[in-house]
Amino acid sequence: MKFDLKCSIQLSREAEEIADELQEFVKNIDVDADLKLKIEGNELLIHILSHEKRSHQIVLQLYKQLAIFFGKRKIGLRGIHVDEYEIEFEVEKKPLKEISIPFADLKINDKIVVMKIANKEEDFLREGYVDRMIRLVKEKIDKQYYEGKKEYWQLLWQSEEKEHVWDKDPSEEMQKRGWIKLMSKGKWFYFPPAAAIMRAMERIALEEIVAPLGFKEIIQPMHVSFATWIKTGHLEGMPGEIYYICEPESREIEEWEKFVDLLKITKQVDEKELLKNLKPPKTGVCYAQCPNIYAALAGKTIAEESLPLLIFDHSTPSDRYEAGGKHGIERVDEFHRIEIVYIGTKEQLLDIREKLIERYKYVFNNILDLEWRMARVTPFYLQQAGIAGGEENEIKGTIDFEAYLPYRGDRSKEWLEIQNISIVGDKYIKAFNIKAQKSQLWSGCSGIGLERWMVAFLAQKGMEPENWPDGFKKYLNKLPEIPKFL
Ligand code: ATP
Ligand code: ZN
Ligand code: MG
């Protein structure tokens, strides 16, 4: 490793007369680096060459000592300017293709990276950019190795094969019957029969799983702030899947006059005029319900007697800018989920996961009577980030629940994820600074996708209530009539 930093500090006046004193002072500074300081007119030039400690750290410490030294001589320091900074470090694997990052030029030779930064102000050093840039280079190289690799998938449990009443696509059939209507990309309107089925799914989840296990309901805003998503990692993980929200620049109708005039004349939205009246987004529509839950708990210390903390939300839909979205309701841009969140000790979370699995099993076997399976999955990037490994008894990680879709044919591959259970360790607990009096906290969540439950059920059991299993009929045995349209 090599940290070769050249920077300069503007002095409040010319100070060449103290050059000798400065050299004396430098001799007495104890750093494990090659340190050269020189006064030129009203500028102090600093050159730090270090092989272990990072020069950008050294210069910040040095600055404090220099401020005292110059202060005694009635000379003020006007901040550090980075003239040139060359950092050389080794990476574990050599990049497969070229990489670049902002604020620096990169030259990579086999596993040696040379990163050159020039002409930056003090904040750049103080805000920790340099360390994050080094990390980003490593992360980008790692990503080149796991891109395209399949996610880890290991079957945990599978129901028996079942006979299904039909092999039609329920979304198509519901459209034909007028039960659902596509409103805009991936957003559907559910007429009474479809709404009744989805609400029945919701009641089953609430009454058979959420309530018996003691989860308590919360209600949250549908907007999620960037600050929250920076902490959870969503904003760097899936910026291209978020629906962003803009506030208007102003509520004053005069400000909107031109926009309204154009609209009245053309009966169309003038997009340029509209954008002039909008602020840049600072929030987005809920993507998953857990981030706002963690944000609401940020900075709190949870009493031991309140552990495990068990909460759930079904107040807001989740929106995602998905690929596609025109076909059916199994992959939509706006979906309805119950999300439950659990925070507690590792042992408490293990216990909750066991109970959840037991309840889910009961619902899928005894109420919905599905052909389904359960698998341990770990997206490769999570394995890479040390969030979860691939081992069978691993506590952290995700279990997916999947159902077979007969209309898609091939039983060996046509399974749809209908929900999951995750334990994420202390990732979010740390990010939001949530504490307990004594216990070490972990957290996790489980997202129950109501559209997915509905598709799986209808795909296997058909759309006629008389064919539905008795368990489900207890929740819904007759469909509301649909208005007759001529
Ligand atoms: P997928 O791999 O299918 O995209 P995901 O891993 O993105 O799912 P999560 O973010 O883990 O899904 O959300 C958990 C649950 O939310 C899923 O199991 C599913 O029930 C539901 N879900 C996610 N995305 C959609 C979508 N686009 N349409 C309908 N339901 C969805
Ligand atoms: Zn979640
Ligand atoms: Mg997805």
Coordinates of C-alpha atoms and ligand atoms in Angstrom, one line a residue:
M1 CA 0.0 0.0 0.0
K2 CA 1.1 3.5 -0.7
F3 CA -0.5 6.8 0.2
D4 CA 1.3 9.6 -1.5
L5 CA -0.4 12.9 -0.6
K6 CA 0.5 16.4 -1.8
C7 CA -1.5 19.2 -0.4
S8 CA -1.3 22.8 0.5
I9 CA -2.6 25.0 3.3
Q10 CA -3.3 28.7 2.7
L11 CA -1.7 30.9 5.4
S12 CA -3.1 34.2 6.6
R13 CA 0.1 35.9 5.5
E14 CA 3.6 35.2 4.0
A15 CA 5.6 33.3 6.6
E16 CA 8.9 32.3 5.0
E17 CA 10.8 33.8 8.1
I18 CA 9.7 30.8 10.2
A19 CA 10.9 28.1 7.8
D20 CA 13.6 27.0 10.2
E21 CA 11.4 26.8 13.2
L22 CA 9.0 24.8 11.1
Q23 CA 11.7 22.2 10.2
E24 CA 12.5 21.9 13.9
F25 CA 8.8 21.3 14.7
V26 CA 8.5 18.7 11.9
K27 CA 11.5 16.7 13.3
N28 CA 9.6 16.3 16.6
I29 CA 6.4 15.0 15.1
D30 CA 6.1 11.3 15.6
V31 CA 4.5 9.7 12.5
D32 CA 5.3 6.5 10.7
A33 CA 5.5 8.2 7.4
D34 CA 7.8 10.3 5.2
L35 CA 6.8 13.9 6.0
K36 CA 8.0 17.0 4.1
L37 CA 6.8 20.5 4.8
K38 CA 7.8 23.7 3.1
I39 CA 6.6 27.3 3.2
E40 CA 6.3 29.2 -0.1
G41 CA 5.1 32.7 0.3
N42 CA 1.7 32.5 2.0
E43 CA 1.4 28.8 1.3
L44 CA 2.4 25.7 3.3
L45 CA 3.2 22.8 1.1
I46 CA 2.8 19.3 2.6
H47 CA 4.0 16.0 1.2
I48 CA 3.2 12.8 3.1
L49 CA 4.3 9.4 1.8
S50 CA 3.0 6.6 3.9
H51 CA 2.9 2.8 3.5
E52 CA 0.6 1.8 6.3
K53 CA -1.3 4.6 7.9
R54 CA -3.4 6.5 5.4
S55 CA -2.0 9.9 4.6
H56 CA -5.4 11.5 4.5
Q57 CA -5.8 10.6 8.2
I58 CA -2.3 11.8 9.0
V59 CA -2.8 15.2 7.5
L60 CA -6.0 15.7 9.5
Q61 CA -4.1 15.0 12.7
L62 CA -1.2 17.1 11.6
Y63 CA -3.5 20.0 10.8
K64 CA -4.4 20.3 14.5
Q65 CA -0.8 20.4 15.6
L66 CA 0.0 22.9 12.8
A67 CA -2.8 25.2 13.9
I68 CA -1.2 25.4 17.3
F69 CA 2.2 26.0 15.9
F70 CA 1.2 28.7 13.5
G71 CA -1.4 30.1 16.0
K72 CA 1.4 30.8 18.5
R73 CA 3.1 32.9 15.7
K74 CA -0.2 34.7 15.0
I75 CA -0.6 33.0 11.6
G76 CA -4.0 31.5 10.7
L77 CA -4.6 28.4 8.6
R78 CA -7.2 28.5 5.9
G79 CA -8.0 24.8 5.3
I80 CA -6.3 22.0 3.5
H81 CA -6.3 21.8 -0.3
V82 CA -5.5 18.4 -1.9
D83 CA -3.2 19.0 -4.8
E84 CA -2.5 15.5 -5.8
Y85 CA -3.2 12.2 -4.0
E86 CA -1.9 8.9 -5.4
I87 CA -3.0 5.8 -3.6
E88 CA -1.8 2.3 -4.5
F89 CA -3.4 -0.8 -3.0
E90 CA -3.8 -4.4 -3.8
V91 CA -7.1 -6.2 -4.5
E92 CA -7.8 -9.9 -4.1
K93 CA -8.9 -10.6 -7.6
K94 CA -7.9 -8.8 -10.8
P95 CA -10.8 -7.0 -12.6
L96 CA -12.4 -8.8 -15.5
K97 CA -13.1 -5.6 -17.3
E98 CA -12.3 -1.9 -16.9
I99 CA -13.8 -0.1 -14.0
S100 CA -14.1 3.6 -13.1
I101 CA -15.3 5.6 -10.1
P102 CA -16.1 9.3 -9.6
F103 CA -13.5 11.7 -8.2
A104 CA -10.5 9.7 -9.3
D105 CA -8.6 8.2 -12.2
L106 CA -7.9 4.5 -11.9
K107 CA -5.0 2.5 -13.4
I108 CA -5.1 -1.2 -12.6
N109 CA -2.3 -3.5 -13.4
D110 CA -3.1 -7.1 -12.5
K111 CA -4.1 -6.8 -8.8
I112 CA -2.5 -3.4 -8.1
V113 CA -4.7 -0.4 -8.2
V114 CA -3.4 3.1 -8.6
M115 CA -6.0 5.7 -7.7
K116 CA -5.3 9.4 -8.5
I117 CA -7.2 12.2 -6.9
A118 CA -6.5 15.8 -7.6
N119 CA -7.7 19.3 -6.7
K120 CA -10.1 18.7 -3.8
E121 CA -11.0 20.6 -0.7
E122 CA -10.7 19.6 3.0
D123 CA -14.2 18.3 3.3
F124 CA -13.3 15.6 0.8
L125 CA -10.8 14.3 3.4
R126 CA -12.9 14.9 6.5
E127 CA -16.1 13.2 5.1
G128 CA -14.4 9.9 4.6
Y129 CA -14.7 9.8 0.8
V130 CA -11.3 8.3 0.2
D131 CA -11.9 5.2 2.3
R132 CA -15.3 4.7 0.6
M133 CA -13.7 5.1 -2.8
I134 CA -11.2 2.3 -2.0
R135 CA -14.1 0.2 -0.8
L136 CA -16.1 0.9 -4.0
V137 CA -13.2 -0.2 -6.2
K138 CA -13.1 -3.5 -4.4
E139 CA -16.9 -3.9 -4.4
K140 CA -17.0 -3.3 -8.2
I141 CA -14.4 -5.9 -8.8
D142 CA -16.1 -8.5 -6.6
K143 CA -19.4 -7.7 -8.5
Q144 CA -17.8 -8.6 -11.8
Y145 CA -17.2 -12.1 -10.4
Y146 CA -20.6 -12.8 -9.1
E147 CA -22.7 -11.1 -11.8
G148 CA -24.6 -13.6 -13.8
K149 CA -24.1 -16.3 -11.2
K150 CA -27.2 -18.0 -10.0
E151 CA -28.5 -17.3 -6.5
Y152 CA -28.0 -20.0 -4.0
W153 CA -31.1 -22.2 -3.8
Q154 CA -31.6 -25.3 -1.6
L155 CA -34.9 -27.1 -1.1
L156 CA -36.0 -27.4 2.5
W157 CA -39.5 -28.9 2.2
Q158 CA -41.9 -29.8 -0.6
S159 CA -45.6 -30.7 -0.5
E160 CA -46.8 -33.7 -2.5
E161 CA -47.8 -33.2 -6.1
K162 CA -51.4 -32.2 -6.4
E163 CA -54.1 -32.5 -9.1
H164 CA -55.1 -29.1 -10.3
V165 CA -58.5 -28.2 -11.6
W166 CA -57.3 -26.4 -14.7
D167 CA -54.3 -25.1 -16.6
K168 CA -55.3 -21.6 -17.5
D169 CA -53.7 -18.3 -16.6
P170 CA -55.8 -16.7 -13.9
S171 CA -54.8 -13.2 -14.9
E172 CA -56.0 -13.7 -18.5
E173 CA -59.2 -15.3 -17.3
M174 CA -59.9 -12.6 -14.8
Q175 CA -59.4 -10.0 -17.5
K176 CA -61.8 -11.8 -19.8
R177 CA -64.4 -11.9 -17.1
G178 CA -63.9 -8.2 -16.3
W179 CA -62.6 -8.9 -12.7
I180 CA -59.4 -6.9 -13.2
K181 CA -58.4 -4.0 -15.4
L182 CA -54.9 -2.7 -16.2
M183 CA -54.8 1.0 -15.3
S184 CA -51.2 1.9 -16.2
K185 CA -47.9 -0.1 -16.3
G186 CA -48.3 -2.9 -13.7
K187 CA -51.1 -1.2 -11.8
W188 CA -54.4 -3.0 -11.7
F189 CA -58.0 -2.2 -10.7
Y190 CA -59.6 -5.0 -8.8
F191 CA -63.4 -5.3 -9.4
P192 CA -65.5 -6.8 -6.6
P193 CA -64.9 -10.6 -7.2
A194 CA -61.1 -10.1 -7.5
A195 CA -61.1 -7.7 -4.5
A196 CA -63.0 -10.2 -2.5
I197 CA -60.5 -12.9 -3.2
M198 CA -57.6 -10.7 -2.3
R199 CA -59.2 -9.5 0.9
A200 CA -59.9 -13.2 1.8
M201 CA -56.2 -13.9 1.4
E202 CA -55.5 -11.0 3.6
R203 CA -57.9 -12.1 6.3
I204 CA -56.4 -15.6 6.3
A205 CA -52.9 -14.2 6.8
L206 CA -54.1 -11.8 9.5
E207 CA -56.2 -14.4 11.4
E208 CA -54.2 -17.5 10.9
I209 CA -50.6 -16.1 11.1
V210 CA -50.2 -12.5 12.2
A211 CA -52.6 -12.3 15.1
P212 CA -52.0 -15.8 16.7
L213 CA -48.2 -15.0 16.8
G214 CA -48.9 -11.7 18.5
F215 CA -47.8 -9.2 15.8
K216 CA -49.2 -5.7 16.5
E217 CA -50.4 -3.4 13.7
I218 CA -48.8 -0.1 12.9
I219 CA -49.7 2.5 10.2
Q220 CA -47.0 4.3 8.3
P221 CA -46.7 6.9 5.6
M222 CA -46.6 5.7 2.0
H223 CA -43.6 8.1 1.3
V224 CA -40.1 6.9 2.3
S225 CA -37.3 9.4 2.6
F226 CA -34.0 9.1 0.9
A227 CA -32.3 9.3 4.3
T228 CA -34.1 6.1 5.3
W229 CA -33.2 4.3 2.0
I230 CA -29.6 5.4 2.3
K231 CA -29.5 3.6 5.6
T232 CA -31.2 0.4 4.4
G233 CA -29.2 0.4 1.2
H234 CA -32.3 0.5 -1.1
L235 CA -31.2 3.7 -2.8
E236 CA -27.9 2.2 -3.9
G237 CA -29.3 -1.3 -4.4
M238 CA -32.3 -0.6 -6.6
P239 CA -32.4 3.1 -7.6
G240 CA -33.9 2.0 -11.0
E241 CA -36.9 0.3 -9.3
I242 CA -38.1 3.2 -7.2
Y243 CA -41.1 5.4 -8.0
Y244 CA -39.9 8.8 -7.0
I245 CA -42.1 11.5 -5.6
C246 CA -41.8 15.3 -6.3
E247 CA -43.3 18.0 -4.3
P248 CA -44.6 21.1 -6.1
E249 CA -42.4 24.2 -6.0
S250 CA -45.3 26.2 -4.9
R251 CA -49.0 25.9 -3.9
E252 CA -49.8 29.3 -5.4
I253 CA -52.1 29.1 -8.3
E254 CA -50.4 32.1 -10.0
E255 CA -47.2 30.0 -10.2
W256 CA -49.2 27.3 -12.0
E257 CA -50.9 29.7 -14.4
K258 CA -49.0 28.9 -17.5
F259 CA -49.3 25.2 -16.9
V260 CA -53.0 25.5 -16.5
D261 CA -53.5 27.7 -19.5
L262 CA -51.5 25.3 -21.7
L263 CA -53.6 22.4 -20.3
K264 CA -56.9 24.2 -21.0
I265 CA -55.9 24.9 -24.6
T266 CA -54.2 21.7 -25.6
K267 CA -55.9 19.3 -23.2
Q268 CA -52.4 17.8 -22.7
V269 CA -49.8 18.1 -20.0
D270 CA -46.8 20.2 -21.1
E271 CA -44.1 18.2 -19.5
K272 CA -41.4 20.9 -19.6
E273 CA -43.8 23.4 -17.9
L274 CA -44.7 20.8 -15.3
L275 CA -41.1 20.0 -14.4
K276 CA -40.5 23.8 -13.9
N277 CA -43.1 23.6 -11.2
L278 CA -41.7 20.6 -9.4
K279 CA -39.0 20.2 -6.8
P280 CA -36.4 17.4 -7.2
P281 CA -37.6 14.3 -5.3
K282 CA -36.5 13.7 -1.8
T283 CA -38.7 10.7 -1.2
G284 CA -40.2 7.7 -3.0
V285 CA -43.2 5.5 -2.8
C286 CA -42.9 2.6 -0.3
Y287 CA -40.9 -0.2 -1.9
A288 CA -41.1 -2.6 1.0
Q289 CA -42.8 -1.7 4.3
C290 CA -39.9 -2.5 6.7
P291 CA -37.6 0.6 6.0
N292 CA -40.2 3.1 7.5
I293 CA -40.6 0.7 10.5
Y294 CA -36.9 0.8 11.2
A295 CA -36.9 4.6 10.7
A296 CA -39.6 5.0 13.2
L297 CA -37.6 3.0 15.8
A298 CA -34.3 4.8 15.0
G299 CA -32.3 5.8 18.1
K300 CA -34.7 4.0 20.5
T301 CA -33.7 1.6 23.3
I302 CA -36.2 -1.2 23.6
A303 CA -37.0 -2.4 27.1
E304 CA -36.2 -6.1 27.7
E305 CA -39.8 -6.8 28.5
S306 CA -40.9 -5.6 25.1
L307 CA -38.6 -8.1 23.3
P308 CA -39.2 -9.6 20.8
L309 CA -40.8 -6.6 19.2
L310 CA -43.4 -7.9 16.8
I311 CA -45.1 -5.5 14.4
F312 CA -46.8 -5.6 11.0
D313 CA -48.1 -3.2 8.4
H314 CA -50.7 -3.6 5.8
S315 CA -51.5 0.1 5.4
T316 CA -49.6 0.9 2.3
P317 CA -49.1 -0.9 -1.0
S318 CA -45.6 -1.3 -2.4
D319 CA -44.6 0.2 -5.7
R320 CA -41.7 -1.1 -7.8
Y321 CA -40.7 -0.1 -11.4
E322 CA -40.5 -3.7 -12.6
A323 CA -39.5 -5.2 -15.9
G324 CA -42.6 -5.8 -17.9
G325 CA -45.9 -5.4 -15.9
K326 CA -48.5 -5.7 -18.7
H327 CA -49.1 -9.4 -18.5
G328 CA -50.6 -10.5 -15.3
I329 CA -50.9 -9.9 -11.6
E330 CA -47.9 -12.0 -10.5
R331 CA -45.4 -9.4 -11.3
V332 CA -46.9 -5.9 -10.9
D333 CA -45.7 -2.4 -10.3
E334 CA -48.0 -1.9 -7.4
F335 CA -48.8 -4.8 -5.0
H336 CA -50.4 -5.4 -1.7
R337 CA -48.4 -7.0 1.0
I338 CA -48.6 -7.7 4.7
E339 CA -45.1 -7.2 6.0
I340 CA -44.2 -8.4 9.5
V341 CA -41.1 -7.3 11.2
Y342 CA -39.4 -8.9 14.2
I343 CA -36.7 -7.6 16.4
G344 CA -35.1 -9.6 19.2
T345 CA -32.3 -11.8 20.3
K346 CA -30.9 -14.4 17.9
E347 CA -32.7 -17.1 19.9
Q348 CA -36.0 -15.2 19.8
L349 CA -35.8 -14.7 16.1
L350 CA -35.1 -18.4 15.5
D351 CA -38.1 -19.2 17.6
I352 CA -40.3 -16.8 15.6
R353 CA -39.1 -18.2 12.3
E354 CA -40.0 -21.7 13.4
K355 CA -43.5 -20.6 14.5
L356 CA -44.0 -18.6 11.3
I357 CA -43.0 -21.6 9.2
E358 CA -45.4 -23.8 11.2
R359 CA -48.3 -21.3 10.6
Y360 CA -47.5 -20.8 6.9
K361 CA -47.4 -24.5 6.5
Y362 CA -50.8 -24.8 8.1
V363 CA -52.3 -22.1 5.8
F364 CA -50.8 -23.5 2.6
N365 CA -51.7 -27.1 3.4
N366 CA -55.0 -26.9 5.2
I367 CA -56.6 -23.7 4.0
L368 CA -55.3 -23.0 0.5
D369 CA -54.4 -26.6 -0.2
L370 CA -51.5 -25.6 -2.5
E371 CA -48.7 -27.5 -4.1
W372 CA -45.8 -25.5 -2.7
R373 CA -42.3 -25.7 -1.5
M374 CA -39.8 -23.9 0.7
A375 CA -36.2 -23.2 -0.1
R376 CA -33.3 -21.5 1.5
V377 CA -32.1 -18.8 -0.9
T378 CA -29.3 -16.3 -0.7
P379 CA -28.8 -13.8 -3.4
F380 CA -25.1 -13.9 -4.3
Y381 CA -24.5 -10.3 -3.4
L382 CA -25.6 -11.0 0.2
Q383 CA -23.2 -14.0 0.5
Q384 CA -20.5 -11.7 -0.8
A385 CA -21.4 -9.0 1.7
G386 CA -21.2 -11.5 4.5
I387 CA -24.9 -11.1 5.3
A388 CA -25.5 -14.8 4.8
G389 CA -23.6 -17.8 3.7
G390 CA -24.9 -20.9 2.0
E391 CA -24.9 -23.3 4.9
E392 CA -27.9 -25.3 5.9
N393 CA -28.0 -24.2 9.5
E394 CA -27.2 -20.6 8.8
I395 CA -29.4 -18.4 10.9
K396 CA -29.1 -15.3 8.7
G397 CA -30.7 -15.4 5.3
T398 CA -33.9 -15.9 3.4
I399 CA -36.4 -18.7 3.0
D400 CA -38.6 -18.4 -0.1
F401 CA -42.0 -20.0 -0.3
E402 CA -42.9 -21.0 -3.9
A403 CA -46.0 -22.3 -5.5
Y404 CA -46.3 -24.3 -8.7
L405 CA -48.2 -22.5 -11.6
P406 CA -49.9 -25.2 -13.7
Y407 CA -50.6 -22.9 -16.6
R408 CA -47.0 -22.4 -17.2
G409 CA -46.4 -26.1 -17.7
D410 CA -43.0 -27.6 -16.7
R411 CA -43.3 -28.7 -13.1
S412 CA -39.5 -28.8 -12.8
K413 CA -39.2 -25.0 -13.1
E414 CA -42.4 -23.1 -13.2
W415 CA -42.6 -22.0 -9.6
L416 CA -43.5 -18.5 -8.3
E417 CA -42.2 -17.0 -5.1
I418 CA -45.2 -16.1 -3.1
Q419 CA -43.6 -14.8 0.1
N420 CA -40.4 -15.1 2.1
I421 CA -39.0 -15.0 5.6
S422 CA -35.7 -13.2 6.3
I423 CA -33.3 -12.8 9.2
V424 CA -30.8 -10.1 8.4
G425 CA -28.7 -10.1 11.6
D426 CA -27.8 -6.7 13.0
K427 CA -27.6 -4.8 9.6
Y428 CA -30.6 -2.6 10.1
I429 CA -30.4 -2.5 13.9
K430 CA -27.0 -0.9 13.5
A431 CA -27.9 1.3 10.6
F432 CA -30.8 2.8 12.6
N433 CA -29.1 2.7 16.0
I434 CA -31.7 0.6 17.7
K435 CA -30.7 -0.8 21.1
A436 CA -31.9 -3.0 23.9
Q437 CA -31.0 -2.6 27.6
K438 CA -28.9 -5.8 27.7
S439 CA -29.6 -8.0 24.7
Q440 CA -27.8 -8.1 21.4
L441 CA -30.5 -7.3 18.8
W442 CA -31.1 -8.8 15.4
S443 CA -34.0 -8.3 13.1
G444 CA -35.9 -9.7 10.2
C445 CA -39.0 -9.5 8.2
S446 CA -41.5 -11.5 6.2
G447 CA -43.4 -10.2 3.2
I448 CA -46.7 -11.8 2.4
G449 CA -47.6 -10.9 -1.2
L450 CA -51.4 -11.0 -1.5
E451 CA -51.4 -10.9 -5.4
R452 CA -48.9 -13.8 -5.3
W453 CA -51.1 -15.9 -2.9
M454 CA -54.1 -15.1 -5.1
V455 CA -52.4 -16.1 -8.4
A456 CA -51.0 -19.3 -6.9
F457 CA -54.4 -20.2 -5.5
L458 CA -56.4 -19.4 -8.6
A459 CA -53.9 -21.1 -10.9
Q460 CA -54.3 -24.4 -8.9
K461 CA -57.9 -24.2 -7.8
G462 CA -59.6 -22.3 -10.6
M463 CA -62.1 -19.5 -10.4
E464 CA -65.3 -21.4 -9.4
P465 CA -66.0 -21.3 -5.7
E466 CA -67.5 -24.8 -5.8
N467 CA -64.1 -26.2 -6.7
W468 CA -62.3 -24.4 -3.9
P469 CA -61.0 -26.3 -0.8
D470 CA -63.3 -26.2 2.3
G471 CA -60.7 -24.4 4.4
F472 CA -60.8 -21.5 1.9
K473 CA -64.6 -21.6 1.6
K474 CA -64.8 -20.8 5.3
Y475 CA -63.3 -17.4 4.4
L476 CA -65.0 -17.0 1.0
N477 CA -67.6 -19.3 -0.4
K478 CA -69.5 -17.0 -2.7
L479 CA -68.2 -14.2 -5.0
P480 CA -69.9 -10.8 -5.1
E481 CA -71.6 -10.1 -8.3
I482 CA -69.9 -7.9 -10.8
P483 CA -71.8 -5.0 -12.3
K484 CA -73.3 -5.9 -15.7
F485 CA -71.9 -3.7 -18.4
L486 CA -73.6 -3.6 -21.8
Ligands
ATP1 P1 -39.0 -11.4 -7.0 O1 -37.7 -12.2 -6.9 O2 -40.2 -12.2 -7.4 O3 -38.8 -10.1 -7.7 P2 -38.4 -10.1 -4.5 O4 -37.2 -10.9 -4.1 O5 -38.1 -8.8 -5.2 O6 -39.3 -11.0 -5.5 P3 -39.0 -9.2 -2.0 O7 -38.5 -7.8 -2.1 O8 -38.3 -10.2 -1.2 O9 -39.4 -9.8 -3.4 O10 -40.6 -9.1 -1.4 C1 -41.2 -10.2 -0.8 C2 -42.5 -10.5 -1.4 O11 -43.2 -9.4 -2.0 C3 -42.4 -11.6 -2.5 O12 -42.3 -12.8 -2.0 C4 -43.7 -11.3 -3.2 O13 -44.8 -12.0 -2.5 C5 -44.0 -9.9 -3.1 N1 -43.5 -9.2 -4.3 C6 -42.3 -8.7 -4.6 N2 -42.3 -8.1 -5.8 C7 -43.5 -8.2 -6.3 C8 -44.2 -7.8 -7.5 N3 -43.5 -7.1 -8.5 N4 -45.5 -8.1 -7.7 C9 -46.2 -8.8 -6.8 N5 -45.6 -9.2 -5.6 C10 -44.3 -8.9 -5.4
ZN2 ZN -38.6 -6.2 4.7
MG3 MG -37.9 -8.3 -7.3

